[in-house]
Amino acid sequence: MDWLQFLQIICVPAFGWLFYKLGETRKELNDFKVEMAKEAKNYATNEAILRVENKLDDLRSLIIEEIKKTTKRRV
């Protein structure tokens, strides 16, 4: 058996199968990414959490300032 027959009988089908499996895996990965993106929209992002934390800090600061103003007026 010479090298050309070896390539035709063994290597070409093996590479074909390898590329087929690679494409199949790529399709599964893309499907997984789409599924995770759909699920991720149900959860808060880090930016949204930081925005809420900043708003709470601002509100707390505003309340503290108002309390200080009312205590100064009473005194």
N, CA, C and O atoms as a GROMACS GRO file, in nm:
protein
  300
    1MET      N    1   0.085  -0.116   0.000
    1MET     CA    2   0.000   0.000   0.000
    1MET      C    3   0.091   0.124   0.000
    1MET      O    4   0.173   0.141   0.090
    2ASP      N    5   0.075   0.208  -0.099
    2ASP     CA    6   0.158   0.328  -0.103
    2ASP      C    7   0.088   0.442  -0.028
    2ASP      O    8  -0.025   0.428   0.019
    3TRP      N    9   0.158   0.554  -0.018
    3TRP     CA   10   0.110   0.667   0.064
    3TRP      C   11  -0.019   0.727   0.009
    3TRP      O   12  -0.104   0.772   0.086
    4LEU      N   13  -0.036   0.730  -0.120
    4LEU     CA   14  -0.156   0.787  -0.179
    4LEU      C   15  -0.279   0.706  -0.142
    4LEU      O   16  -0.384   0.763  -0.109
    5GLN      N   17  -0.270   0.576  -0.146
    5GLN     CA   18  -0.382   0.492  -0.104
    5GLN      C   19  -0.410   0.508   0.045
    5GLN      O   20  -0.526   0.513   0.086
    6PHE      N   21  -0.305   0.517   0.125
    6PHE     CA   22  -0.323   0.538   0.269
    6PHE      C   23  -0.398   0.668   0.297
    6PHE      O   24  -0.490   0.671   0.379
    7LEU      N   25  -0.359   0.774   0.226
    7LEU     CA   26  -0.427   0.902   0.244
    7LEU      C   27  -0.574   0.892   0.202
    7LEU      O   28  -0.661   0.946   0.270
    8GLN      N   29  -0.601   0.826   0.091
    8GLN     CA   30  -0.737   0.816   0.041
    8GLN      C   31  -0.825   0.729   0.131
    8GLN      O   32  -0.942   0.761   0.152
    9ILE      N   33  -0.772   0.624   0.184
    9ILE     CA   34  -0.853   0.530   0.260
    9ILE      C   35  -0.867   0.572   0.407
    9ILE      O   36  -0.975   0.559   0.464
   10ILE      N   37  -0.761   0.621   0.468
   10ILE     CA   38  -0.761   0.649   0.612
   10ILE      C   39  -0.773   0.798   0.643
   10ILE      O   40  -0.864   0.838   0.715
   11CYS      N   41  -0.685   0.880   0.589
   11CYS     CA   42  -0.674   1.018   0.632
   11CYS      C   43  -0.789   1.106   0.582
   11CYS      O   44  -0.841   1.187   0.660
   12VAL      N   45  -0.830   1.092   0.458
   12VAL     CA   46  -0.937   1.178   0.406
   12VAL      C   47  -1.068   1.157   0.483
   12VAL      O   48  -1.129   1.256   0.523
   13PRO      N   49  -1.113   1.034   0.505
   13PRO     CA   50  -1.235   1.018   0.585
   13PRO      C   51  -1.218   1.064   0.730
   13PRO      O   52  -1.311   1.117   0.790
   14ALA      N   53  -1.098   1.043   0.785
   14ALA     CA   54  -1.074   1.086   0.923
   14ALA      C   55  -1.083   1.239   0.934
   14ALA      O   56  -1.144   1.291   1.027
   15PHE      N   57  -1.022   1.309   0.840
   15PHE     CA   58  -1.032   1.455   0.841
   15PHE      C   59  -1.175   1.503   0.816
   15PHE      O   60  -1.220   1.600   0.877
   16GLY      N   61  -1.245   1.434   0.726
   16GLY     CA   62  -1.385   1.469   0.702
   16GLY      C   63  -1.468   1.454   0.827
   16GLY      O   64  -1.548   1.542   0.860
   17TRP      N   65  -1.451   1.343   0.897
   17TRP     CA   66  -1.525   1.321   1.022
   17TRP      C   67  -1.486   1.425   1.127
   17TRP      O   68  -1.572   1.475   1.201
   18LEU      N   69  -1.357   1.458   1.134
   18LEU     CA   70  -1.309   1.557   1.230
   18LEU      C   71  -1.373   1.694   1.204
   18LEU      O   72  -1.418   1.760   1.298
   19PHE      N   73  -1.378   1.736   1.078
   19PHE     CA   74  -1.441   1.864   1.045
   19PHE      C   75  -1.591   1.861   1.072
   19PHE      O   76  -1.649   1.961   1.113
   20TYR      N   77  -1.655   1.747   1.047
   20TYR     CA   78  -1.797   1.733   1.077
   20TYR      C   79  -1.822   1.750   1.227
   20TYR      O   80  -1.913   1.823   1.267
   21LYS      N   81  -1.743   1.684   1.310
   21LYS     CA   82  -1.758   1.693   1.455
   21LYS      C   83  -1.728   1.835   1.504
   21LYS      O   84  -1.794   1.885   1.595
   22LEU      N   85  -1.630   1.900   1.444
   22LEU     CA   86  -1.597   2.037   1.480
   22LEU      C   87  -1.713   2.130   1.451
   22LEU      O   88  -1.746   2.216   1.532
   23GLY      N   89  -1.775   2.114   1.336
   23GLY     CA   90  -1.892   2.195   1.300
   23GLY      C   91  -2.009   2.168   1.393
   23GLY      O   92  -2.081   2.260   1.431
   24GLU      N   93  -2.028   2.043   1.429
   24GLU     CA   94  -2.136   2.005   1.520
   24GLU      C   95  -2.113   2.067   1.658
   24GLU      O   96  -2.207   2.118   1.720
   25THR      N   97  -1.990   2.063   1.705
   25THR     CA   98  -1.957   2.123   1.835
   25THR      C   99  -1.976   2.274   1.831
   25THR      O  100  -2.024   2.334   1.927
   26ARG      N  101  -1.937   2.336   1.720
   26ARG     CA  102  -1.955   2.481   1.706
   26ARG      C  103  -2.104   2.517   1.709
   26ARG      O  104  -2.142   2.618   1.769
   27LYS      N  105  -2.187   2.438   1.645
   27LYS     CA  106  -2.332   2.463   1.646
   27LYS      C  107  -2.387   2.448   1.787
   27LYS      O  108  -2.468   2.530   1.830
   28GLU      N  109  -2.345   2.345   1.859
   28GLU     CA  110  -2.390   2.327   1.997
   28GLU      C  111  -2.346   2.444   2.086
   28GLU      O  112  -2.423   2.488   2.172
   29LEU      N  113  -2.225   2.494   2.065
   29LEU     CA  114  -2.176   2.608   2.143
   29LEU      C  115  -2.260   2.733   2.114
   29LEU      O  116  -2.295   2.807   2.205
   30ASN      N  117  -2.291   2.756   1.986
   30ASN     CA  118  -2.373   2.872   1.951
   30ASN      C  119  -2.513   2.860   2.010
   30ASN      O  120  -2.568   2.959   2.059
   31ASP      N  121  -2.571   2.741   2.007
   31ASP     CA  122  -2.702   2.720   2.068
   31ASP      C  123  -2.697   2.745   2.219
   31ASP      O  124  -2.789   2.804   2.276
   32PHE      N  125  -2.588   2.700   2.282
   32PHE     CA  126  -2.571   2.722   2.425
   32PHE      C  127  -2.560   2.871   2.457
   32PHE      O  128  -2.618   2.919   2.554
   33LYS      N  129  -2.484   2.944   2.374
   33LYS     CA  130  -2.470   3.088   2.395
   33LYS      C  131  -2.604   3.159   2.385
   33LYS      O  132  -2.634   3.248   2.464
   34VAL      N  133  -2.686   3.120   2.288
   34VAL     CA  134  -2.817   3.182   2.271
   34VAL      C  135  -2.905   3.151   2.391
   34VAL      O  136  -2.975   3.239   2.441
   35GLU      N  137  -2.902   3.027   2.437
   35GLU     CA  138  -2.982   2.988   2.554
   35GLU      C  139  -2.939   3.065   2.679
   35GLU      O  140  -3.023   3.110   2.756
   36MET      N  141  -2.809   3.079   2.699
   36MET     CA  142  -2.760   3.152   2.816
   36MET      C  143  -2.794   3.301   2.808
   36MET      O  144  -2.822   3.364   2.910
   37ALA      N  145  -2.792   3.356   2.688
   37ALA     CA  146  -2.828   3.497   2.672
   37ALA      C  147  -2.975   3.518   2.705
   37ALA      O  148  -3.012   3.620   2.764
   38LYS      N  149  -3.059   3.423   2.667
   38LYS     CA  150  -3.201   3.433   2.700
   38LYS      C  151  -3.223   3.425   2.851
   38LYS      O  152  -3.306   3.498   2.906
   39GLU      N  153  -3.149   3.338   2.918
   39GLU     CA  154  -3.163   3.325   3.063
   39GLU      C  155  -3.100   3.443   3.137
   39GLU      O  156  -3.146   3.481   3.244
   40ALA      N  157  -2.995   3.500   3.080
   40ALA     CA  158  -2.923   3.607   3.148
   40ALA      C  159  -3.006   3.734   3.159
   40ALA      O  160  -2.983   3.816   3.248
   41LYS      N  161  -3.101   3.752   3.069
   41LYS     CA  162  -3.179   3.876   3.077
   41LYS      C  163  -3.272   3.876   3.197
   41LYS      O  164  -3.330   3.979   3.230
   42ASN      N  165  -3.288   3.762   3.264
   42ASN     CA  166  -3.371   3.754   3.383
   42ASN      C  167  -3.295   3.795   3.510
   42ASN      O  168  -3.355   3.809   3.616
   43TYR      N  169  -3.165   3.815   3.497
   43TYR     CA  170  -3.084   3.849   3.613
   43TYR      C  171  -3.031   3.991   3.600
   43TYR      O  172  -3.016   4.042   3.489
   44ALA      N  173  -3.003   4.054   3.711
   44ALA     CA  174  -2.950   4.190   3.710
   44ALA      C  175  -2.802   4.188   3.671
   44ALA      O  176  -2.728   4.096   3.708
   45THR      N  177  -2.762   4.288   3.598
   45THR     CA  178  -2.621   4.300   3.561
   45THR      C  179  -2.546   4.375   3.670
   45THR      O  180  -2.607   4.436   3.758
   46ASN      N  181  -2.416   4.371   3.664
   46ASN     CA  182  -2.334   4.442   3.762
   46ASN      C  183  -2.360   4.592   3.756
   46ASN      O  184  -2.360   4.659   3.859
   47GLU      N  185  -2.381   4.644   3.636
   47GLU     CA  186  -2.406   4.787   3.621
   47GLU      C  187  -2.537   4.825   3.690
   47GLU      O  188  -2.544   4.929   3.757
   48ALA      N  189  -2.639   4.742   3.675
   48ALA     CA  190  -2.768   4.771   3.739
   48ALA      C  191  -2.755   4.767   3.891
   48ALA      O  192  -2.813   4.850   3.961
   49ILE      N  193  -2.681   4.672   3.941
   49ILE     CA  194  -2.661   4.661   4.086
   49ILE      C  195  -2.585   4.782   4.139
   49ILE      O  196  -2.621   4.838   4.243
   50LEU      N  197  -2.480   4.822   4.068
   50LEU     CA  198  -2.404   4.940   4.110
   50LEU      C  199  -2.490   5.067   4.106
   50LEU      O  200  -2.479   5.153   4.193
   51ARG      N  201  -2.575   5.078   4.004
   51ARG     CA  202  -2.662   5.194   3.995
   51ARG      C  203  -2.758   5.201   4.113
   51ARG      O  204  -2.781   5.308   4.169
   52VAL      N  205  -2.815   5.087   4.151
   52VAL     CA  206  -2.906   5.084   4.266
   52VAL      C  207  -2.830   5.116   4.395
   52VAL      O  208  -2.881   5.189   4.480
   53GLU      N  209  -2.710   5.062   4.410
   53GLU     CA  210  -2.630   5.092   4.529
   53GLU      C  211  -2.600   5.242   4.538
   53GLU      O  212  -2.607   5.300   4.646
   54ASN      N  213  -2.565   5.302   4.425
   54ASN     CA  214  -2.538   5.446   4.425
   54ASN      C  215  -2.661   5.527   4.461
   54ASN      O  216  -2.652   5.626   4.533
   55LYS      N  217  -2.776   5.486   4.410
   55LYS     CA  218  -2.899   5.556   4.444
   55LYS      C  219  -2.930   5.543   4.593
   55LYS      O  220  -2.974   5.640   4.656
   56LEU      N  221  -2.907   5.425   4.649
   56LEU     CA  222  -2.930   5.407   4.793
   56LEU      C  223  -2.833   5.492   4.875
   56LEU      O  224  -2.873   5.550   4.976
   57ASP      N  225  -2.709   5.501   4.833
   57ASP     CA  226  -2.612   5.585   4.903
   57ASP      C  227  -2.653   5.732   4.896
   57ASP      O  228  -2.644   5.804   4.996
   58ASP      N  229  -2.697   5.776   4.779
   58ASP     CA  230  -2.742   5.915   4.764
   58ASP      C  231  -2.863   5.942   4.852
   58ASP      O  232  -2.872   6.047   4.915
   59LEU      N  233  -2.956   5.848   4.855
   59LEU     CA  234  -3.076   5.865   4.938
   59LEU      C  235  -3.039   5.870   5.086
   59LEU      O  236  -3.094   5.950   5.162
   60ARG      N  237  -2.947   5.785   5.127
   60ARG     CA  238  -2.902   5.785   5.266
   60ARG      C  239  -2.837   5.918   5.302
   60ARG      O  240  -2.861   5.973   5.410
   61SER      N  241  -2.754   5.968   5.212
   61SER     CA  242  -2.689   6.097   5.236
   61SER      C  243  -2.792   6.209   5.244
   61SER      O  244  -2.780   6.299   5.328
   62LEU      N  245  -2.892   6.204   5.159
   62LEU     CA  246  -2.997   6.306   5.162
   62LEU      C  247  -3.075   6.301   5.292
   62LEU      O  248  -3.107   6.405   5.350
   63ILE      N  249  -3.105   6.182   5.338
   63ILE     CA  250  -3.179   6.168   5.465
   63ILE      C  251  -3.095   6.220   5.581
   63ILE      O  252  -3.146   6.289   5.669
   64ILE      N  253  -2.967   6.188   5.582
   64ILE     CA  254  -2.879   6.236   5.688
   64ILE      C  255  -2.872   6.389   5.687
   64ILE      O  256  -2.875   6.451   5.794
   65GLU      N  257  -2.863   6.449   5.571
   65GLU     CA  258  -2.859   6.595   5.561
   65GLU      C  259  -2.989   6.657   5.613
   65GLU      O  260  -2.986   6.758   5.684
   66GLU      N  261  -3.102   6.597   5.578
   66GLU     CA  262  -3.230   6.650   5.624
   66GLU      C  263  -3.245   6.638   5.775
   66GLU      O  264  -3.299   6.726   5.840
   67ILE      N  265  -3.196   6.529   5.830
   67ILE     CA  266  -3.202   6.511   5.976
   67ILE      C  267  -3.115   6.616   6.044
   67ILE      O  268  -3.154   6.673   6.146
   68LYS      N  269  -2.997   6.643   5.988
   68LYS     CA  270  -2.910   6.746   6.045
   68LYS      C  271  -2.975   6.883   6.040
   68LYS      O  272  -2.964   6.962   6.134
   69LYS      N  273  -3.043   6.912   5.929
   69LYS     CA  274  -3.110   7.042   5.915
   69LYS      C  275  -3.223   7.058   6.017
   69LYS      O  276  -3.239   7.165   6.075
   70THR      N  277  -3.301   6.952   6.038
   70THR     CA  278  -3.413   6.962   6.132
   70THR      C  279  -3.365   6.971   6.275
   70THR      O  280  -3.428   7.038   6.357
   71THR      N  281  -3.254   6.906   6.308
   71THR     CA  282  -3.202   6.916   6.446
   71THR      C  283  -3.144   7.054   6.472
   71THR      O  284  -3.152   7.104   6.584
   72LYS      N  285  -3.084   7.116   6.370
   72LYS     CA  286  -3.031   7.252   6.387
   72LYS      C  287  -3.145   7.351   6.408
   72LYS      O  288  -3.131   7.445   6.487
   73ARG      N  289  -3.256   7.333   6.340
   73ARG     CA  290  -3.369   7.424   6.353
   73ARG      C  291  -3.431   7.414   6.492
   73ARG      O  292  -3.477   7.514   6.547
   74ARG      N  293  -3.433   7.296   6.547
   74ARG     CA  294  -3.493   7.275   6.678
   74ARG      C  295  -3.408   7.331   6.791
   74ARG      O  296  -3.458   7.368   6.897
   75VAL      N  297  -3.279   7.336   6.768
   75VAL     CA  298  -3.187   7.380   6.873
   75VAL      C  299  -3.177   7.528   6.880
   75VAL      O  300  -3.104   7.581   6.963
   0.00000   0.00000   0.00000
